[in-house]
CSV table of C-alpha atoms in Angstrom, one decimal:
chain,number,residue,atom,x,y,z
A,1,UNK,CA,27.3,-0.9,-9.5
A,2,UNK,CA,23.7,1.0,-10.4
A,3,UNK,CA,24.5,3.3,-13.3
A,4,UNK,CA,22.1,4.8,-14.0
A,5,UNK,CA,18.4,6.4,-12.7
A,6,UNK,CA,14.9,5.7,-14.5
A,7,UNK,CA,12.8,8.8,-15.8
A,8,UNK,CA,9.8,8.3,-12.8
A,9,UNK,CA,12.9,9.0,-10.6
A,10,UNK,CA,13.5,12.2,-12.1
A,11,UNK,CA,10.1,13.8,-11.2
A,12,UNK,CA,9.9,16.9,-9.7
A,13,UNK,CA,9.7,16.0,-5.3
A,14,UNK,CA,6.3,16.4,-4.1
A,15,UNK,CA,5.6,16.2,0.0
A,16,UNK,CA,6.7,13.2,2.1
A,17,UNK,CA,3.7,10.7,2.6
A,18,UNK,CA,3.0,9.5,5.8
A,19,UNK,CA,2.3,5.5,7.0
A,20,UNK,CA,-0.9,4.2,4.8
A,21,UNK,CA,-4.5,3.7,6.0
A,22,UNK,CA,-5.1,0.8,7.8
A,23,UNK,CA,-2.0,0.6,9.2
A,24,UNK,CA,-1.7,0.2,13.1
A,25,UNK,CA,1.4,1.9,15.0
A,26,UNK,CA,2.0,2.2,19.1
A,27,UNK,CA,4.4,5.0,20.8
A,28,UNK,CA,4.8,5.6,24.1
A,29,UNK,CA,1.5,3.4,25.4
A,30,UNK,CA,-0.3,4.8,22.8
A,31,UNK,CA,-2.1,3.1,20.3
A,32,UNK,CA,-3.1,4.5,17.1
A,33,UNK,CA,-4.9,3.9,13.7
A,34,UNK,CA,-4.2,5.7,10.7
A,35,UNK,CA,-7.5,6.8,9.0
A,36,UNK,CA,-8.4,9.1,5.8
A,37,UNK,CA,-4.3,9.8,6.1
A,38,UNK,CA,-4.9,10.6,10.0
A,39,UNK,CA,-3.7,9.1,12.9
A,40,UNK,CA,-6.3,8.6,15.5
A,41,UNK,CA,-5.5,7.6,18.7
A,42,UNK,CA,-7.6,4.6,20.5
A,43,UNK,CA,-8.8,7.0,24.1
A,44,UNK,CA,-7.2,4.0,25.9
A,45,UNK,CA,-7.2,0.1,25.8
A,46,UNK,CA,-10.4,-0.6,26.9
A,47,UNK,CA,-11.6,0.8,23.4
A,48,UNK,CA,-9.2,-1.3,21.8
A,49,UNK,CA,-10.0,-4.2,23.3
A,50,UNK,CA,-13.4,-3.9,22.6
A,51,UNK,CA,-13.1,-3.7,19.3
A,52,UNK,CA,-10.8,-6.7,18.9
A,53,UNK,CA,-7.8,-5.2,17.6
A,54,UNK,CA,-4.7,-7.3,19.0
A,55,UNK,CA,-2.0,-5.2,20.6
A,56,UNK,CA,0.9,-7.4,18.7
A,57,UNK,CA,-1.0,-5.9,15.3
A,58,UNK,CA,0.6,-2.6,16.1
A,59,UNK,CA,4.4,-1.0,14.8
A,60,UNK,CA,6.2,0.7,17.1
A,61,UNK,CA,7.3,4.0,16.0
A,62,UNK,CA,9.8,6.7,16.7
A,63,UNK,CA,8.1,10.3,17.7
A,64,UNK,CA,10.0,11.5,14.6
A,65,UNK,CA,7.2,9.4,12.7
A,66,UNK,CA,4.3,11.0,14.0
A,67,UNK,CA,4.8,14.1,12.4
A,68,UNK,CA,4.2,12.5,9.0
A,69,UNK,CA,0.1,11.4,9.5
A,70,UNK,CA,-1.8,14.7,11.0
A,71,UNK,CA,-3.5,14.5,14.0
A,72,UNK,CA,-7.1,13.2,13.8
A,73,UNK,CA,-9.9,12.6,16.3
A,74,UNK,CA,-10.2,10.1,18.9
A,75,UNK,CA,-11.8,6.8,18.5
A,76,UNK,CA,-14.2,6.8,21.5
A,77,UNK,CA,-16.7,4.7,20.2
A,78,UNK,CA,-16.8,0.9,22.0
A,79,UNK,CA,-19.3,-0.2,18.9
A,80,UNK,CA,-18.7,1.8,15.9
A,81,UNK,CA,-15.4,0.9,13.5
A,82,UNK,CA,-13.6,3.7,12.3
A,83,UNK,CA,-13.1,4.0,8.4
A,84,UNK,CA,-10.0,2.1,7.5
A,85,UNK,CA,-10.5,-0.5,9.8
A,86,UNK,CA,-9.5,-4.2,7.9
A,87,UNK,CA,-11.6,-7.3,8.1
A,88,UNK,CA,-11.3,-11.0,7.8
A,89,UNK,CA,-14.7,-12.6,7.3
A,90,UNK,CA,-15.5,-16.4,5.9
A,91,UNK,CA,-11.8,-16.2,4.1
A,92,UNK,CA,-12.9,-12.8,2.4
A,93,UNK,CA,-11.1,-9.8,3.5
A,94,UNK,CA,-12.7,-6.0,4.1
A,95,UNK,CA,-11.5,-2.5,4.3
A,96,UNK,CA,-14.2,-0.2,5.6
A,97,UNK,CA,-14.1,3.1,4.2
A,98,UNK,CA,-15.1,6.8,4.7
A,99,UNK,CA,-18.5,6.4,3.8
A,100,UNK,CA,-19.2,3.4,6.4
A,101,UNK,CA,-19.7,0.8,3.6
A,102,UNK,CA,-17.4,-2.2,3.5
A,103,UNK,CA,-14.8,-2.3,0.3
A,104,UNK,CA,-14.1,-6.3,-0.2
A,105,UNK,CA,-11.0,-7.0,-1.7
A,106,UNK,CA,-11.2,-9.3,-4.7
A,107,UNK,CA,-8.9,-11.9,-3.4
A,108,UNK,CA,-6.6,-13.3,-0.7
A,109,UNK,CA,-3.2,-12.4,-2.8
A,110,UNK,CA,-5.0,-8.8,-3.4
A,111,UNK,CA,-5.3,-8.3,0.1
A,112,UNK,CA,-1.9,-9.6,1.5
A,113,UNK,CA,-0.3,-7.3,-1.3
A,114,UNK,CA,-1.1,-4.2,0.4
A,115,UNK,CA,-1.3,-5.5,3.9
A,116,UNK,CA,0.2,-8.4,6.4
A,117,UNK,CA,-2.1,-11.1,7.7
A,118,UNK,CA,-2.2,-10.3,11.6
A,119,UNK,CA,-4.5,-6.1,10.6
A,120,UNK,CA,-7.3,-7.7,9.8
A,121,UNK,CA,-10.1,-8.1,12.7
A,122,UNK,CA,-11.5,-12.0,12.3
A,123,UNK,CA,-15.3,-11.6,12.0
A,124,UNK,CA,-18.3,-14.1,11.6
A,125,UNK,CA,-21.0,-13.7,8.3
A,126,UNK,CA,-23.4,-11.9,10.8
A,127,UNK,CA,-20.6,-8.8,10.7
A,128,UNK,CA,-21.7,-8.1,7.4
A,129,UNK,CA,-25.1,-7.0,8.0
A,130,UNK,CA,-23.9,-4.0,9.8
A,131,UNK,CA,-22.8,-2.8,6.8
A,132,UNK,CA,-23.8,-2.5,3.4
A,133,UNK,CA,-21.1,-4.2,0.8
A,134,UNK,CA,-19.4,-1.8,-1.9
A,135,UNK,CA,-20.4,-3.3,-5.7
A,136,UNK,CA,-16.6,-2.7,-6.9
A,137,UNK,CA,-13.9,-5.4,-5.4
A,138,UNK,CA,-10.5,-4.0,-4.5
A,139,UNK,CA,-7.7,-4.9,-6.6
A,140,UNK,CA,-3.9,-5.3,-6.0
A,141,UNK,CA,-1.7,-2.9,-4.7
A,142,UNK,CA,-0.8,0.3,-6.8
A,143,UNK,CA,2.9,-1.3,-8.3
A,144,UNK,CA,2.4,-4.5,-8.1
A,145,UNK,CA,3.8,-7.0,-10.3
A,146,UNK,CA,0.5,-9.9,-11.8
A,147,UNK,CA,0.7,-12.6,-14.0
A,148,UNK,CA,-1.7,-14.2,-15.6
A,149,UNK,CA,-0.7,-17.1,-18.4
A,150,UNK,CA,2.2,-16.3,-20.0
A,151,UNK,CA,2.3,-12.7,-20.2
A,152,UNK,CA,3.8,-10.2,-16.8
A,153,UNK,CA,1.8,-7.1,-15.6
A,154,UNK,CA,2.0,-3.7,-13.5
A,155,UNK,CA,-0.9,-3.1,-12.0
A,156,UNK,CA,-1.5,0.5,-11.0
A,157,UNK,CA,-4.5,2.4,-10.5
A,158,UNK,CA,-7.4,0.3,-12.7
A,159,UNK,CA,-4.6,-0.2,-15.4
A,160,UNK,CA,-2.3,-3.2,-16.1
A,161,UNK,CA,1.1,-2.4,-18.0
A,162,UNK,CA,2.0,-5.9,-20.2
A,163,UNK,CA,5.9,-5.8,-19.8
A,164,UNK,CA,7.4,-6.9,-22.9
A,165,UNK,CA,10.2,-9.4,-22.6
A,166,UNK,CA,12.2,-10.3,-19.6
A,167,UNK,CA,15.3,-8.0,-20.7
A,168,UNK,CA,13.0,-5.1,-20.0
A,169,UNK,CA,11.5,-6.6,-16.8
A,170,UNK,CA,14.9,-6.8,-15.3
A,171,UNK,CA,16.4,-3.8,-16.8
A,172,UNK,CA,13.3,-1.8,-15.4
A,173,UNK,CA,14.4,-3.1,-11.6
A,174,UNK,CA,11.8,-5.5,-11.1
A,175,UNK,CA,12.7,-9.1,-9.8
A,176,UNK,CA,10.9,-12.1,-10.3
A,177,UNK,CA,9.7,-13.4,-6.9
A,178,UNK,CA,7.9,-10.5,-7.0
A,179,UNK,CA,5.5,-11.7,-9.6
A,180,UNK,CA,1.5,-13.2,-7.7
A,181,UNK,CA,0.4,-15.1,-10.2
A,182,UNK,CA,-3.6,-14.2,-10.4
A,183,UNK,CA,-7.2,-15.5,-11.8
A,184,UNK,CA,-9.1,-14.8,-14.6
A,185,UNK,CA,-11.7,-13.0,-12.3
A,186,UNK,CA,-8.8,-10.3,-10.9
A,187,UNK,CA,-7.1,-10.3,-13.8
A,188,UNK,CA,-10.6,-8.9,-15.4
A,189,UNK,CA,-10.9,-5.9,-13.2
A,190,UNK,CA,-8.1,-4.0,-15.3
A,191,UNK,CA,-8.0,-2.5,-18.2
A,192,UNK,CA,-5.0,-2.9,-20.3
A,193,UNK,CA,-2.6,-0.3,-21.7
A,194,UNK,CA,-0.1,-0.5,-24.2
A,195,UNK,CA,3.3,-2.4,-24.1
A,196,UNK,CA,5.4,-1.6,-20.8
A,197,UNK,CA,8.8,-0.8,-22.7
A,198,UNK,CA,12.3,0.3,-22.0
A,199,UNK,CA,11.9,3.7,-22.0
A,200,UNK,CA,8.2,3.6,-20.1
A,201,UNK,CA,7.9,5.4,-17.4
A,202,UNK,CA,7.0,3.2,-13.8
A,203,UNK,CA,3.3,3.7,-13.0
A,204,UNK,CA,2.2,5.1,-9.3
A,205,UNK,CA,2.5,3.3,-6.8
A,206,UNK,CA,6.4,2.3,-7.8
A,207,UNK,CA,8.5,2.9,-4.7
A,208,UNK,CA,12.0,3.4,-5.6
A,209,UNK,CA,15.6,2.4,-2.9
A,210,UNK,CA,18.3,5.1,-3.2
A,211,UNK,CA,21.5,2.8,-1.9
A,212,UNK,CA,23.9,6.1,-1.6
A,213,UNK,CA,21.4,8.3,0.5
A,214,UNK,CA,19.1,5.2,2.3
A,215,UNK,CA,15.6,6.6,1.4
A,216,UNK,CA,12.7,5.9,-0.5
A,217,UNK,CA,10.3,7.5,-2.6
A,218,UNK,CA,6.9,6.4,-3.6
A,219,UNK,CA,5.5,7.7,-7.4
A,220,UNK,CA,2.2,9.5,-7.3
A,221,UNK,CA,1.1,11.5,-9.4
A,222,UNK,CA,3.9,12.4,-11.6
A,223,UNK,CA,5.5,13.3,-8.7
A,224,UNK,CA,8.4,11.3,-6.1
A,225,UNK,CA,7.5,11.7,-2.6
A,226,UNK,CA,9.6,10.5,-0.2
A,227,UNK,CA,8.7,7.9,2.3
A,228,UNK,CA,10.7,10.0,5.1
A,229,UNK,CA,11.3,6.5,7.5
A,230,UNK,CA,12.0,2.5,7.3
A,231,UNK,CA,8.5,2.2,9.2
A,232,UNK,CA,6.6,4.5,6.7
A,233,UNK,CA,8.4,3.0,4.1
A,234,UNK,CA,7.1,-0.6,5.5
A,235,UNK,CA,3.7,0.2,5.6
A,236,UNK,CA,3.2,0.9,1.9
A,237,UNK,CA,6.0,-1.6,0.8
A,238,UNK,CA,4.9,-5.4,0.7
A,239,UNK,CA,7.4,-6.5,-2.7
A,240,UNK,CA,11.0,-5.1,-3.2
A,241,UNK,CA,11.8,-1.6,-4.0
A,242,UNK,CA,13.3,-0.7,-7.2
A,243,UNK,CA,17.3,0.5,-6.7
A,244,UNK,CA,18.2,3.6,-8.3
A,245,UNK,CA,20.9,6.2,-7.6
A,246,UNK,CA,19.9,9.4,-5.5
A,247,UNK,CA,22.2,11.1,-8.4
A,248,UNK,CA,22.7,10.1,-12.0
A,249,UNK,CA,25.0,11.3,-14.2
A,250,UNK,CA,23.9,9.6,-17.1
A,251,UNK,CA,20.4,10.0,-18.9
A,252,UNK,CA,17.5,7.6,-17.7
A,253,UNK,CA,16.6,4.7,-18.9
């Protein structure tokens, strides 16, 4: 009964995007982590082990979904974490990045809305001194849907988008179990942007349904870029996506 599309959805295509860092995935006894957009395979299980990543932590995927993340190195290394590897430490959750310095996510909710529970490696206080601590916290999830008091946000990027009324909120595809409500401290690290309207166009990080063809796309960039499977879909996908038809006749709302 969708009629009609929503003007991010009418961006040019860019590529497919692959299954987001951090995220864990298995095929054919193979275990693999996908790092800097790369997915590097664990040289066997004795590495993994050794590391503490639990086997049930890892999505099994088709072969057709390999072809999405390029081919990175090896993690050989019994001691070292590679970059994009999650933490859980004193109820504070980590993401280690590129440049070996741990990226602490400003809360629980922040953390849970880009990734599940069970990919992040429980650690005691003495893990951080391995590590030097990055001075900016992570926020939420590129997309994701905040409220603090009365007012609804979209948080993308460092910006939050104050939707107007709850006509628009609906009408822009959004539903409301969706909302985390947050603190005063998250809520602080955005900076707020004019009125999220009717005719608005969704931030990044919006992942839109199409019912008729069964695929999504994420925004980026002021592009659409598919998400070319369920799984990949899954990965990046941790609130509902946003239905729109694959084609519109009418003019976007």
């Amino acid at each position: 009964d969708l009629r009609k599309s929503y003007r991010a959805f009418l961006y040019l295509e860019g590529e497919p995007i692959g299954f987001k860092n951090g995220t864990l995935v298995k095929n054919n006894n193979n275990f693999y982590l996908v790092s800097d957009e790369k997915l590097k395979k664990f040289r066997d299980k004795t590495i993994l082990t050794a590391l503490e990543f639990s086997e049930n932590a890892f999505m099994t995927i088709d072969d057709s979904d390999l072809k999405y993340n390029a081919p990175g190195e090896d993690i050989i290394d019994a001691k070292n974490y590679p970059a994009d590897s999650l933490f859980k430490i004193d109820g504070n959750y980590y993401l280690l990045n590129t440049e070996n310095i741990l990226e602490k996510f400003v809360s629980a909710g922040a953390f849970h809305s880009q990734y599940d529970e069970n990919l992040a490696i429980a650690k005691n206080a003495d893990f951080l001194k391995n590590y030097p601590v990055a001075e900016n916290p992570v926020g939420f999830a590129d997309g994701s849907l905040i409220s603090y008091g009365t007012s609804a946000f979209i948080a993308s990027k460092n910006k939050i988008y104050p939707i107007g009324d709850p006509e628009i909120f609906l009408n822009q595809g959004y539903v409301w179990d969706d909302i985390i409500i947050i603190s005063g401290d998250e809520f602080s690290l955005y900076e707020k942007e004019k009125l999220f309207t009717l005719t608005s166009i969704h931030p990044d990080g919006t992942v839109f349904f199409t019912p008729d063809s069964g695929q999504w796309y994420q925004i980026k960039n002021k592009q659409k870029h598919l998400l070319p499977s369920e799984k990949i879909a899954a990965s990046w996908l941790k609130k509902k996506s946003i239905a729109v038809l694959a084609k519109s006749l009418e003019t976007a709302g």
